[in-house]
CSV table of C-alpha atoms and ligand atoms in Angstrom, one decimal:
chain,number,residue,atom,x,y,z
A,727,UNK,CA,136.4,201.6,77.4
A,728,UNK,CA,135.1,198.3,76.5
A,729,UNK,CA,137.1,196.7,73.8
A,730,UNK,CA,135.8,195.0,70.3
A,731,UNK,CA,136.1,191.1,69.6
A,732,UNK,CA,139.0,190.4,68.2
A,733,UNK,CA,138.5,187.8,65.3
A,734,UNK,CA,140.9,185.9,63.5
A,735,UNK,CA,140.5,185.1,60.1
A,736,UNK,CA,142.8,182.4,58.7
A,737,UNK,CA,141.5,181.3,55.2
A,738,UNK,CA,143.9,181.2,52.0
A,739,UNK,CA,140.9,181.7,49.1
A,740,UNK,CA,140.7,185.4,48.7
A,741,UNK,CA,136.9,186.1,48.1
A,742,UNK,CA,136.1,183.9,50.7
A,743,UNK,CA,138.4,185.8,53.2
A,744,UNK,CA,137.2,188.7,51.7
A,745,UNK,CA,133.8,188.3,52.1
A,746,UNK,CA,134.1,186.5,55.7
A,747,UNK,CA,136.0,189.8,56.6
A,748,UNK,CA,133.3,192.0,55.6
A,749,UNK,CA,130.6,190.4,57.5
A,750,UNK,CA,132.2,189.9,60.6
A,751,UNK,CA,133.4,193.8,60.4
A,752,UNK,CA,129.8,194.7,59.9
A,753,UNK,CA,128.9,192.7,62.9
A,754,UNK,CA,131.2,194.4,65.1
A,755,UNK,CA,133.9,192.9,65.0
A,756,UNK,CA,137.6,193.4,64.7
A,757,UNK,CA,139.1,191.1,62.1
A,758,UNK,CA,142.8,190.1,61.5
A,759,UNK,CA,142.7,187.9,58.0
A,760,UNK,CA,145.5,185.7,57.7
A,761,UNK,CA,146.4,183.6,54.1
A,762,UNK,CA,148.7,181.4,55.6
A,763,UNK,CA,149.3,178.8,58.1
A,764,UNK,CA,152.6,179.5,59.4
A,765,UNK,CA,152.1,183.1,59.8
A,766,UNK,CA,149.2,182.5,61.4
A,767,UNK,CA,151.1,180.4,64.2
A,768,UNK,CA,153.7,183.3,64.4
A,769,UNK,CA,150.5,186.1,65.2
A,770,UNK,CA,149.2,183.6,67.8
A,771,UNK,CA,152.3,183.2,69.5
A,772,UNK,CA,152.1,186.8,70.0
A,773,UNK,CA,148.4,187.9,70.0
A,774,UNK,CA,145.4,186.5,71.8
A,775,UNK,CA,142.0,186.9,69.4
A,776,UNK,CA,138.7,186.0,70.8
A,777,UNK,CA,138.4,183.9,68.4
A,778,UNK,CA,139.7,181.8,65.7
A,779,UNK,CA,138.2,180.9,62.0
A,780,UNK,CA,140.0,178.6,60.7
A,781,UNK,CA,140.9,177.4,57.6
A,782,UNK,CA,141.2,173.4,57.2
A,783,UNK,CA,143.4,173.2,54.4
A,784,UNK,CA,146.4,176.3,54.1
A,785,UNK,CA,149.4,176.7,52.6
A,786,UNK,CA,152.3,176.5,55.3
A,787,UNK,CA,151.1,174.6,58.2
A,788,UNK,CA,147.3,173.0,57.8
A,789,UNK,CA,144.4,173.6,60.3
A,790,UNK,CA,144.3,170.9,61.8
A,791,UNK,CA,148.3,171.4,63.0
A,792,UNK,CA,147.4,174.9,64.1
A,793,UNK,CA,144.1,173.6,66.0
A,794,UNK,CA,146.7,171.2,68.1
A,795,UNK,CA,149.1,174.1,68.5
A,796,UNK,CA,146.3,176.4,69.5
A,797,UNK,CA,144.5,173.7,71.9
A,798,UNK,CA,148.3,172.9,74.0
A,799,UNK,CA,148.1,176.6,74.7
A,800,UNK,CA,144.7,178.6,75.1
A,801,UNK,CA,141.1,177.8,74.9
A,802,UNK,CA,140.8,180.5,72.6
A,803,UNK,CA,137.3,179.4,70.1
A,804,UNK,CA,137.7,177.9,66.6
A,805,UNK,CA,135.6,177.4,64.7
A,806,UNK,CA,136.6,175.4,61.7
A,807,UNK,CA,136.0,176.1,58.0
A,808,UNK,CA,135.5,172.8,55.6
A,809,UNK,CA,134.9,171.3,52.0
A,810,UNK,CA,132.3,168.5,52.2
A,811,UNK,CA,135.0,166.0,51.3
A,812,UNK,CA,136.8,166.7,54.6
A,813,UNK,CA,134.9,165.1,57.0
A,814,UNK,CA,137.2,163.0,58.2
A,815,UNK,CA,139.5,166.2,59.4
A,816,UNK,CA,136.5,167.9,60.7
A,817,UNK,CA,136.2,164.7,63.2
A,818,UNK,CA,139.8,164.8,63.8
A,819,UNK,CA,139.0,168.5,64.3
A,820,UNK,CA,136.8,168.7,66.7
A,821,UNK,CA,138.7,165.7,68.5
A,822,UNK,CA,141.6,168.2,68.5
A,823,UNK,CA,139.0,170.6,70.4
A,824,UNK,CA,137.8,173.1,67.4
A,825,UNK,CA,134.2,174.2,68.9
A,826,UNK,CA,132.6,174.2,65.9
A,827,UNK,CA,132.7,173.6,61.7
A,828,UNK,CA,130.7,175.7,58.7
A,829,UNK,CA,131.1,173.8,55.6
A,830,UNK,CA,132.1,175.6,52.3
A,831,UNK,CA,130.5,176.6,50.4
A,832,UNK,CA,128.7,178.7,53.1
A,833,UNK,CA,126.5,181.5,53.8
A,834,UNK,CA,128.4,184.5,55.6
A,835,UNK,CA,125.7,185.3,57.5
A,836,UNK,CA,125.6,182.0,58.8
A,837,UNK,CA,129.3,182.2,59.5
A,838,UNK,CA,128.8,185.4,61.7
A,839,UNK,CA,125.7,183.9,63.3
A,840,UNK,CA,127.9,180.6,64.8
A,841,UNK,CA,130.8,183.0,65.5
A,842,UNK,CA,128.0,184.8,67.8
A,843,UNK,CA,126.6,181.4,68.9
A,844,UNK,CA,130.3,180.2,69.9
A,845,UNK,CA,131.2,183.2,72.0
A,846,UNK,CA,127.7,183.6,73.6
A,847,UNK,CA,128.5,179.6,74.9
A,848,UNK,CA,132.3,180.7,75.5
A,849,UNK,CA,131.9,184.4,77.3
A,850,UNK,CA,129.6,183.7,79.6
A,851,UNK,CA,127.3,186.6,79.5
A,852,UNK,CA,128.0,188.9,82.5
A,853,UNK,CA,124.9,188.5,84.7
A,854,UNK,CA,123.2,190.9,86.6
A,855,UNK,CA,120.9,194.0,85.7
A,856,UNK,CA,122.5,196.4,83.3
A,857,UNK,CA,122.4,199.1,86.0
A,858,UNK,CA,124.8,198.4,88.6
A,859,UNK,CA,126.2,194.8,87.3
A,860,UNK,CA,128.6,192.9,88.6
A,861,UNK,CA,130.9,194.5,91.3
A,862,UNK,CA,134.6,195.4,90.6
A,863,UNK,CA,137.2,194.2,92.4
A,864,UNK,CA,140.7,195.0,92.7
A,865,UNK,CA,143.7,194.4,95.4
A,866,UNK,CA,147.0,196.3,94.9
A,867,UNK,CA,147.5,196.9,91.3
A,868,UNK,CA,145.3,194.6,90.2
A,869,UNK,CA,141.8,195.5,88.7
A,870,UNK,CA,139.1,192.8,87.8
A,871,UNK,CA,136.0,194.2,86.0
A,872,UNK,CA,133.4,191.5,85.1
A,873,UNK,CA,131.1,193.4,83.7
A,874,UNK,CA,133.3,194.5,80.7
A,875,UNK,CA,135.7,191.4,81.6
A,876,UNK,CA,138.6,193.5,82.0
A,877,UNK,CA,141.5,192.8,84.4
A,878,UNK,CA,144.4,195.4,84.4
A,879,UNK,CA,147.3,195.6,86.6
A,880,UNK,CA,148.0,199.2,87.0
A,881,UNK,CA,147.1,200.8,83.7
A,882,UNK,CA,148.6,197.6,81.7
A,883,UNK,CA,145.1,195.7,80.3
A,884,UNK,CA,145.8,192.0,80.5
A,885,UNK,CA,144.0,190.1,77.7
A,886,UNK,CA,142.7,186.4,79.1
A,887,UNK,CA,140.9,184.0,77.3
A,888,UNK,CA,137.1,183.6,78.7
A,889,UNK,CA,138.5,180.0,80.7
A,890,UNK,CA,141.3,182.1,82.7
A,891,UNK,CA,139.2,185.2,83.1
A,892,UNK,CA,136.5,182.8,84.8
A,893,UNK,CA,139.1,180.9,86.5
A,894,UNK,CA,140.5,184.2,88.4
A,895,UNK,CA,137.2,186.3,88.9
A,896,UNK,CA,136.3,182.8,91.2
A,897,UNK,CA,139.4,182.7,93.3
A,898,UNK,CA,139.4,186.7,93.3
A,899,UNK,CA,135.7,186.4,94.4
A,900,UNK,CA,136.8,183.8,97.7
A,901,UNK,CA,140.4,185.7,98.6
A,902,UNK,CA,142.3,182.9,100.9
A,903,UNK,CA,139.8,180.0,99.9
A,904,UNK,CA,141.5,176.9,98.9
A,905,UNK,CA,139.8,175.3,96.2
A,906,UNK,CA,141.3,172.3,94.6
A,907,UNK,CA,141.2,170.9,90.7
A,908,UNK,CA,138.4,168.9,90.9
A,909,UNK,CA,136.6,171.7,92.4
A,910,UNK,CA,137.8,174.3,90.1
A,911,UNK,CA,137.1,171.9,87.2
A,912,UNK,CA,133.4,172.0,88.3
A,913,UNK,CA,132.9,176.0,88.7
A,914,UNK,CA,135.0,177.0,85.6
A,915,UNK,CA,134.5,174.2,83.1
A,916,UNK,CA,131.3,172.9,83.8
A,917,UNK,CA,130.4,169.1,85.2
A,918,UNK,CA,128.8,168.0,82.0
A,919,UNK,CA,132.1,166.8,80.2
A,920,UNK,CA,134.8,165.1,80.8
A,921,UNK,CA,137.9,167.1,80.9
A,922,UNK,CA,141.9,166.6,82.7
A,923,UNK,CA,142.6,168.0,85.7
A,924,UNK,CA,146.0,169.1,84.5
A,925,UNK,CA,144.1,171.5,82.6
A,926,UNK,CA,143.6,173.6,85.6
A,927,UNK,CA,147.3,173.7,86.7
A,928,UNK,CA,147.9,175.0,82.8
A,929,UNK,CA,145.5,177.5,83.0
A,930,UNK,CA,147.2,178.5,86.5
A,931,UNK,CA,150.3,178.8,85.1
A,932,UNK,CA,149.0,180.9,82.0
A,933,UNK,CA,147.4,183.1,84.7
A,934,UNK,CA,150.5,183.4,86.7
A,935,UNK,CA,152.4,184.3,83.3
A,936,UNK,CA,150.2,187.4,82.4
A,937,UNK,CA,149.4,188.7,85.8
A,938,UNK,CA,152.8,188.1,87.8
A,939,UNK,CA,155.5,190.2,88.4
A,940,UNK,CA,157.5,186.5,89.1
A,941,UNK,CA,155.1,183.7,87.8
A,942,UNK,CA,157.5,181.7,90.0
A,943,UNK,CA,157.3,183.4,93.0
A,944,UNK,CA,153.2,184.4,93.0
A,945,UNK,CA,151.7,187.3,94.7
A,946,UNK,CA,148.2,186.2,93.7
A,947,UNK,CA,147.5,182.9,92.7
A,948,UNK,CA,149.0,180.8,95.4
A,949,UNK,CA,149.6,176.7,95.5
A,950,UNK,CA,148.7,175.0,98.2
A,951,UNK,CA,150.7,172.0,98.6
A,952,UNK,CA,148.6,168.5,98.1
A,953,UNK,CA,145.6,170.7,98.1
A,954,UNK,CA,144.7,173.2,95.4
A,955,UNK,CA,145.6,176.9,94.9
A,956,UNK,CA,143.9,179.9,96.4
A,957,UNK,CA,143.9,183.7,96.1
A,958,UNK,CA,146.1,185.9,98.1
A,959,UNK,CA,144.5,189.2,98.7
B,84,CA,CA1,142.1,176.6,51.8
């Protein structure tokens, strides 16, 4: 069972949603199309796409609003879509972490071929021959798959974004090895930019929210005090 991309359209001019929908339908995706901004914020509070296209200007709340909503809470992809005359909130867009802009008016094709680009840099491929792959692993309840990029606990699936997926198929892959921010900063997110270490401990926490019974009492994802966190077998 390997389930589709989720996309999520947010984009108030009908024939452009229309059309955007199309495409990305016919690329294999699933599509939820959205007109308006604060209805858009009520469906994210809820569901987790794969990815976000986003709409600068909305009725209801604006992109850029959502885009800073969106980036306090998940590292879900956006990409952005613009008039020309908005370059200054495309800057202040990608400031606000959108991964990447297509300026109206704009090819669909082109649109679907950055939506690929974007996930191909954001779901890191599983590697490993096709045959065989990556192995499962699973303690108790709890099932990580990286070759489809599933986790379940017990039958339940439990959608992550690519970041937290990454972040627990490392500590699940080391049970009881205490890795700390800085080093988990490194393996998940890359050394090339710059990025908080309090984004780790909020990625830890949205981990502890979807896979624990008691996100404050952990069975997996363990702190170690002063140190780091590690992964309880
Ligand atoms: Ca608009």
């Amino acid at each position: 069972m390997t389930q589709q991309t989720h996309i999520l359209v947010v984009e108030d001019e009908p024939s452009i949603a229309e059309v955007t929908r199309l495409y990305l339908k016919r690329a294999g995706y699933r599509v939820t199309l959205l007109a308006d901004g604060q209805v858009a914020l009520d469906f994210l509070a809820r569901e987790t796409p794969d990815l976000v296209v986003l709409d600068l200007m909305l009725p209801g709340v604006d992109g850029l609003e959502i885009t800073r909503w969106l980036r306090a809470r998940s590292d879900v992809p956006i990409i952005m879509l613009t008039a020309r005359r908005e370059e200054t909130d495309r800057v202040l867009g990608f400031e606000m972490g959108a991964d990447d802009y297509v300026v109206k008016p704009f090819s669909p094709r082109e649109l679907v071929s950055r939506v690929r680009a974007v996930l191909r840099r954001t779901q890191k491929a599983p590697a490993g021959p096709a045959a065989g792959g990556q192995a499962v692993i699973s303690f108790d309840s709890l099932t990580i798959d990286p070759n489809t990029r599933q986790v379940l606990i017990g039958d339940r699936e439990v959608v992550l974004t690519a970041r937290e997926f990454d972040l627990l198929h490392l500590m699940a892959r080391h049970p009881r090895q205490v890795f700390n921010r800085d080093r988990l900063l490194d393996l998940v997110w890359g050394m090339n930019e710059y990025i908080d270490p309090s984004t780790v401990t909020v990625h830890v926490r949205r981990l502890r929210e979807k896979l624990e019974a008691n996100p404050s009492h952990p069975r997996y994802i363990l702190t170690v005090w002063g140190v780091g966190y590690k992964f309880e077998p």
